[in-house]
Short mmCIF file of C-alpha atoms and ligand atoms in Angstrom, two decimals:
data_model
loop_
_atom_site.label_atom_id
_atom_site.label_comp_id
_atom_site.label_asym_id
_atom_site.label_seq_id
_atom_site.Cartn_x
_atom_site.Cartn_y
_atom_site.Cartn_z
CA UNK A 28 0.00 0.00 0.00
CA UNK A 29 1.35 3.43 -0.91
CA UNK A 30 0.01 6.60 0.69
CA UNK A 31 -1.88 8.39 -2.08
CA UNK A 32 -1.29 12.10 -2.67
CA UNK A 33 -4.07 14.44 -1.56
CA UNK A 34 -5.04 16.35 -4.74
CA UNK A 35 -4.82 20.12 -4.40
CA UNK A 36 -3.74 20.11 -0.75
CA UNK A 37 -0.62 22.15 -1.57
CA UNK A 38 -1.95 24.18 -4.47
CA UNK A 39 -0.67 27.76 -4.44
CA UNK A 40 2.33 26.72 -2.33
CA UNK A 41 5.98 27.09 -3.31
CA UNK A 42 8.02 24.29 -1.76
CA UNK A 43 11.83 24.37 -1.74
CA UNK A 44 13.43 20.99 -1.10
CA UNK A 45 17.17 20.92 -0.35
CA UNK A 46 18.92 17.76 -1.41
CA UNK A 47 16.15 17.64 -4.02
CA UNK A 48 18.26 15.49 -6.32
CA UNK A 49 18.71 12.77 -3.67
CA UNK A 50 16.85 9.56 -2.94
CA UNK A 51 14.27 10.95 -0.51
CA UNK A 52 14.28 14.62 -1.58
CA UNK A 53 13.45 13.85 -5.21
CA UNK A 54 10.49 11.69 -4.19
CA UNK A 55 9.27 14.29 -1.71
CA UNK A 56 9.41 17.03 -4.33
CA UNK A 57 7.39 14.83 -6.71
CA UNK A 58 4.80 14.17 -4.00
CA UNK A 59 4.42 17.88 -3.17
CA UNK A 60 4.05 18.68 -6.89
CA UNK A 61 1.38 16.00 -7.22
CA UNK A 62 -0.52 17.76 -4.42
CA UNK A 63 -0.43 21.03 -6.41
CA UNK A 64 2.71 22.81 -5.18
CA UNK A 65 5.32 24.43 -7.39
CA UNK A 66 8.54 22.76 -6.30
CA UNK A 67 12.14 23.92 -6.30
CA UNK A 68 14.67 21.11 -6.20
CA UNK A 69 17.87 22.58 -4.77
CA UNK A 70 21.01 20.50 -4.61
CA UNK A 71 24.80 20.68 -4.67
CA UNK A 72 24.49 18.13 -7.45
CA UNK A 73 22.83 20.24 -10.17
CA UNK A 74 22.55 17.29 -12.56
CA UNK A 75 20.53 15.02 -10.24
CA UNK A 76 18.32 17.96 -9.24
CA UNK A 77 17.67 18.76 -12.93
CA UNK A 78 16.86 15.13 -13.73
CA UNK A 79 14.42 14.95 -10.80
CA UNK A 80 12.82 18.26 -11.81
CA UNK A 81 12.44 16.99 -15.38
CA UNK A 82 10.57 13.93 -14.06
CA UNK A 83 8.18 16.19 -12.12
CA UNK A 84 7.49 18.29 -15.22
CA UNK A 85 6.98 15.16 -17.36
CA UNK A 86 4.39 14.03 -14.81
CA UNK A 87 2.54 17.34 -15.28
CA UNK A 88 3.92 19.23 -12.29
CA UNK A 89 5.67 22.58 -11.92
CA UNK A 90 9.34 22.29 -10.97
CA UNK A 91 12.61 24.19 -11.09
CA UNK A 92 16.08 22.82 -10.40
CA UNK A 93 18.65 25.11 -8.80
CA UNK A 94 22.23 24.53 -7.73
CA UNK A 95 22.60 25.15 -3.99
CA UNK A 96 25.29 24.69 -1.39
CA UNK A 97 23.42 24.79 1.92
CA UNK A 98 26.60 25.80 3.75
CA UNK A 99 26.92 29.03 1.76
CA UNK A 100 24.62 31.92 2.61
CA UNK A 101 25.17 33.65 -0.77
CA UNK A 102 24.29 30.45 -2.62
CA UNK A 103 21.12 30.21 -0.51
CA UNK A 104 20.14 33.80 -1.30
CA UNK A 105 20.54 33.09 -5.03
CA UNK A 106 18.45 29.89 -4.82
CA UNK A 107 15.62 31.60 -2.95
CA UNK A 108 15.71 34.50 -5.43
CA UNK A 109 15.50 32.06 -8.37
CA UNK A 110 12.59 30.24 -6.70
CA UNK A 111 10.76 33.50 -6.05
CA UNK A 112 11.31 34.72 -9.64
CA UNK A 113 9.93 31.48 -11.03
CA UNK A 114 6.97 30.81 -8.75
CA UNK A 115 6.61 33.54 -6.08
CA UNK A 116 7.68 33.58 -2.43
CA UNK A 117 8.78 30.31 -0.83
CA UNK A 118 6.24 29.32 1.82
CA UNK A 119 7.49 25.80 2.53
CA UNK A 120 11.13 24.86 3.13
CA UNK A 121 12.13 21.23 3.47
CA UNK A 122 15.64 21.15 4.95
CA UNK A 123 16.49 17.67 3.69
CA UNK A 124 20.11 17.83 2.44
CA UNK A 125 22.74 15.95 4.40
CA UNK A 126 26.37 15.01 3.93
CA UNK A 127 25.82 11.33 3.12
CA UNK A 128 29.28 11.12 1.53
CA UNK A 129 30.77 11.46 5.05
CA UNK A 130 29.29 8.17 6.36
CA UNK A 131 32.52 6.29 5.65
CA UNK A 132 34.60 8.71 7.79
CA UNK A 133 32.10 8.99 10.67
CA UNK A 134 32.65 6.27 13.28
CA UNK A 135 32.99 6.37 17.09
CA UNK A 136 34.44 9.00 19.42
CA UNK A 137 38.07 7.85 19.09
CA UNK A 138 38.21 7.28 15.36
CA UNK A 139 36.24 10.22 13.96
CA UNK A 140 38.56 13.11 13.28
CA UNK A 141 37.76 16.80 13.82
CA UNK A 142 37.61 17.54 10.10
CA UNK A 143 34.78 15.01 9.76
CA UNK A 144 32.93 16.71 12.61
CA UNK A 145 33.43 20.08 10.87
CA UNK A 146 31.99 18.88 7.57
CA UNK A 147 29.06 16.96 9.02
CA UNK A 148 27.99 19.74 11.37
CA UNK A 149 28.45 22.34 8.65
CA UNK A 150 26.16 20.60 6.17
CA UNK A 151 23.64 18.88 8.45
CA UNK A 152 23.28 21.56 11.14
CA UNK A 153 24.52 24.92 9.86
CA UNK A 154 22.89 24.09 6.51
CA UNK A 155 19.41 23.96 8.02
CA UNK A 156 20.04 27.11 10.04
CA UNK A 157 21.09 28.96 6.86
CA UNK A 158 17.96 27.60 5.18
CA UNK A 159 15.79 29.08 7.91
CA UNK A 160 17.67 32.38 7.68
CA UNK A 161 17.17 32.48 3.90
CA UNK A 162 13.41 31.88 3.86
CA UNK A 163 12.18 33.33 7.16
CA UNK A 164 12.14 37.01 6.11
CA UNK A 165 9.88 36.12 3.17
CA UNK A 166 7.65 33.93 5.36
CA UNK A 167 7.36 36.71 7.95
CA UNK A 168 6.32 39.12 5.19
CA UNK A 169 3.69 36.61 4.00
CA UNK A 170 2.53 35.88 7.54
CA UNK A 171 2.74 32.13 6.91
CA UNK A 172 5.19 29.34 6.34
CA UNK A 173 6.09 25.78 7.16
CA UNK A 174 9.63 24.53 7.69
CA UNK A 175 10.21 20.78 7.81
CA UNK A 176 13.68 19.72 8.96
CA UNK A 177 15.18 16.30 8.46
CA UNK A 178 16.36 14.52 11.57
CA UNK A 179 16.87 10.78 12.09
CA UNK A 180 16.21 8.16 14.75
CA UNK A 181 19.99 8.43 15.21
CA UNK A 182 19.26 11.64 17.13
CA UNK A 183 17.76 9.53 19.93
CA UNK A 184 19.36 6.08 19.87
CA UNK A 185 23.09 5.57 20.43
CA UNK A 186 25.24 3.45 18.12
CA UNK A 187 28.90 2.55 17.59
CA UNK A 188 29.12 4.56 14.38
CA UNK A 189 28.00 7.87 12.83
CA UNK A 190 28.74 9.85 15.99
CA UNK A 191 28.91 13.21 14.18
CA UNK A 192 25.83 12.49 12.05
CA UNK A 193 23.83 11.48 15.14
CA UNK A 194 24.89 14.60 17.07
CA UNK A 195 24.04 16.80 14.08
CA UNK A 196 20.52 15.35 13.95
CA UNK A 197 19.97 15.83 17.71
CA UNK A 198 20.93 19.47 17.16
CA UNK A 199 18.51 19.71 14.23
CA UNK A 200 15.69 18.76 16.61
CA UNK A 201 16.77 21.49 19.02
CA UNK A 202 16.89 24.11 16.26
CA UNK A 203 13.42 22.95 15.18
CA UNK A 204 11.99 23.77 18.60
CA UNK A 205 13.82 27.13 18.74
CA UNK A 206 12.49 28.24 15.34
CA UNK A 207 8.98 27.02 16.19
CA UNK A 208 9.08 28.95 19.46
CA UNK A 209 10.46 32.15 17.95
CA UNK A 210 8.14 32.34 14.94
CA UNK A 211 4.91 30.50 15.74
CA UNK A 212 3.15 33.76 16.47
CA UNK A 213 4.31 35.02 13.07
CA UNK A 214 2.38 32.22 11.36
CA UNK A 215 5.44 30.04 10.72
CA UNK A 216 5.43 26.42 11.88
CA UNK A 217 8.61 24.40 12.19
CA UNK A 218 8.71 20.62 12.64
CA UNK A 219 11.15 17.79 12.09
CA UNK A 220 10.80 14.30 10.69
CA UNK A 221 12.96 11.53 12.14
CA UNK A 222 13.08 8.63 9.70
CA UNK A 223 14.27 5.25 10.83
CA UNK A 224 15.85 3.04 8.24
CA UNK A 225 14.43 3.80 4.79
CA UNK A 226 14.97 1.44 1.87
CA UNK A 227 16.76 3.98 -0.34
CA UNK A 228 19.58 3.17 -2.73
CA UNK A 229 21.94 4.83 -0.24
CA UNK A 230 20.74 2.65 2.67
CA UNK A 231 21.09 -0.45 0.52
CA UNK A 232 24.65 0.62 -0.19
CA UNK A 233 25.31 1.02 3.55
CA UNK A 234 23.60 -2.15 4.82
CA UNK A 235 23.57 -4.34 1.72
CA UNK A 236 21.53 -7.53 1.77
CA UNK A 237 21.77 -7.57 5.60
CA UNK A 238 19.26 -4.70 5.83
CA UNK A 239 16.05 -6.75 6.22
CA UNK A 240 17.62 -9.23 8.65
CA UNK A 241 19.12 -6.46 10.72
CA UNK A 242 16.12 -4.15 10.98
CA UNK A 243 12.88 -6.07 10.45
CA UNK A 244 12.99 -7.91 13.81
CA UNK A 245 13.07 -4.48 15.49
CA UNK A 246 10.21 -2.89 13.55
CA UNK A 247 6.52 -2.99 14.49
CA UNK A 248 5.56 -2.97 10.80
CA UNK A 249 5.73 -5.73 8.22
CA UNK A 250 8.20 -3.98 5.91
CA UNK A 251 10.96 -1.37 5.90
CA UNK A 252 9.71 2.11 4.95
CA UNK A 253 10.31 3.74 1.59
CA UNK A 254 10.90 7.27 0.31
CA UNK A 255 7.12 7.53 -0.16
CA UNK A 256 6.55 7.23 3.59
CA UNK A 257 8.79 10.23 4.21
CA UNK A 258 7.30 12.19 1.30
CA UNK A 259 3.79 11.66 2.73
CA UNK A 260 4.89 12.96 6.13
CA UNK A 261 6.54 16.05 4.61
CA UNK A 262 3.44 16.84 2.53
CA UNK A 263 1.29 16.57 5.65
CA UNK A 264 3.52 18.83 7.76
CA UNK A 265 3.80 21.31 4.89
CA UNK A 266 0.03 21.55 4.54
CA UNK A 267 -2.73 23.21 6.53
CA UNK A 268 -3.74 19.74 7.75
CA UNK A 269 -0.90 20.26 10.24
CA UNK A 270 -1.86 23.85 11.13
CA UNK A 271 -1.94 22.97 14.88
CA UNK A 272 1.31 21.00 14.77
CA UNK A 273 4.56 22.83 15.45
CA UNK A 274 7.81 22.25 17.33
CA UNK A 275 7.35 18.49 16.93
CA UNK A 276 9.57 15.64 15.86
CA UNK A 277 7.52 13.12 13.89
CA UNK A 278 9.20 9.73 13.89
CA UNK A 279 8.55 7.82 10.68
CA UNK A 280 10.42 4.71 11.73
CA UNK A 281 8.08 1.72 11.74
CA UNK A 282 8.09 1.88 15.54
CA UNK A 283 11.86 1.27 15.74
CA UNK A 284 12.18 3.39 18.90
CA UNK A 285 8.72 2.71 20.33
CA UNK A 286 9.28 -0.49 22.27
CA UNK A 287 11.60 -2.19 24.73
CA UNK A 288 14.99 -2.86 23.12
CA UNK A 289 14.83 -6.50 24.28
CA UNK A 290 11.54 -7.23 22.49
CA UNK A 291 13.10 -8.83 19.40
CA UNK A 292 15.02 -11.30 21.58
CA UNK A 293 11.91 -12.17 23.58
CA UNK A 294 9.97 -12.90 20.39
CA UNK A 295 12.66 -15.18 18.98
N1 LIG B 30 17.99 7.04 3.85
C1 LIG B 30 17.72 6.82 5.12
O1 LIG B 30 17.55 5.67 5.56
C2 LIG B 30 17.61 7.98 6.07
C3 LIG B 30 17.31 7.71 7.42
C4 LIG B 30 17.20 8.76 8.30
C5 LIG B 30 17.36 10.07 7.87
N2 LIG B 30 17.66 10.31 6.56
C6 LIG B 30 17.83 11.71 6.16
O2 LIG B 30 17.08 11.98 5.00
C7 LIG B 30 17.69 13.03 4.25
C8 LIG B 30 17.86 12.62 2.80
O3 LIG B 30 18.68 11.47 2.76
P1 LIG B 30 18.81 10.53 1.49
O4 LIG B 30 18.83 9.14 2.01
O5 LIG B 30 17.85 10.91 0.44
O6 LIG B 30 20.32 10.89 1.05
P2 LIG B 30 20.90 11.30 -0.39
O7 LIG B 30 22.38 11.29 -0.22
O8 LIG B 30 20.29 10.48 -1.46
O9 LIG B 30 20.41 12.80 -0.55
C9 LIG B 30 21.07 13.87 0.05
C10 LIG B 30 21.21 14.98 -0.97
O10 LIG B 30 21.80 16.12 -0.33
C11 LIG B 30 22.67 16.72 -1.27
N3 LIG B 30 23.68 17.53 -0.59
C12 LIG B 30 24.75 17.10 0.12
N4 LIG B 30 25.45 18.17 0.56
C13 LIG B 30 24.81 19.27 0.13
C14 LIG B 30 25.04 20.67 0.25
N5 LIG B 30 26.12 21.14 0.91
N6 LIG B 30 24.15 21.54 -0.30
C15 LIG B 30 23.08 21.07 -0.98
N7 LIG B 30 22.81 19.76 -1.15
C16 LIG B 30 23.67 18.88 -0.60
C17 LIG B 30 23.29 15.55 -2.03
O11 LIG B 30 23.83 15.97 -3.28
C18 LIG B 30 22.11 14.61 -2.17
O12 LIG B 30 21.40 14.82 -3.38
C19 LIG B 30 19.01 13.34 4.97
O13 LIG B 30 18.83 14.45 5.83
C20 LIG B 30 19.26 12.08 5.78
O14 LIG B 30 20.06 12.33 6.92
C21 LIG B 30 17.78 9.29 5.65
#
């Protein structure tokens, strides 16, 4: 079963998705377009963003690809200006980009070097802060906006690896609450989504064929989630259906963190 788009729910909205050329971002942009939004796919990788935007247009949607480095405030200003020229002011920002290429250098406390910390925190944390700084003035002028940040279950559950990534995502959740608190009265909501394992090409590369065996015993669902599950959650939080939801972290993790850690062993 795939969550079906809600026709027209995002019509009149301009949604900017960072990392829009990636596994999850491209699918989320397509979902928002299918609900009526004009979407801007912003990515360091201009070619993947363009290919994903082309697919949206071929499917009948409105999309623009822009090159963006989320760690560079001038690059952000240019992307938001291009989005506004094409479609009008950005009223939804999905801060989705992350430094996935750093996974192989991000281990435990003793074997992750400071330069890895610098890069991961710069992209995953400072990047979302710069995103908020780039779009908030426009949202305040409009008197409305929705910002959806990308966290991870790694923000909450410890592991032997990805120490910098996990810390960056915990900080993303903190920034989410700060932005929600500061600008709720201005009509701007800010929430985060914390995916568990998602069956993307990238995750398959990381976990290989061990993915199902490793994760399924710890899920409360019958299958590992897909990009569509995240896209559906973003579209909901972007829309007025979530008008009373702000400052929240929505876990889309198949219940990975919702039960006693020993449960899988007890069931065996
Ligand atoms: N795949 C999963 O299982 C999973 C689980 C939990 C959370 N997440 C989160 O979901 C989000 C998307 O992940 P994904 O799996 O689609 O990864 P992905 O690598 O496919 O997509 C990330 C995109 O971000 C872009 N990017 C990297 N650095 C950038 C920069 N400086 N400026 C602009 N764009 C940049 C990349 O080019 C890429 O297109 C990330 O925030 C990730 O942490 C993914």
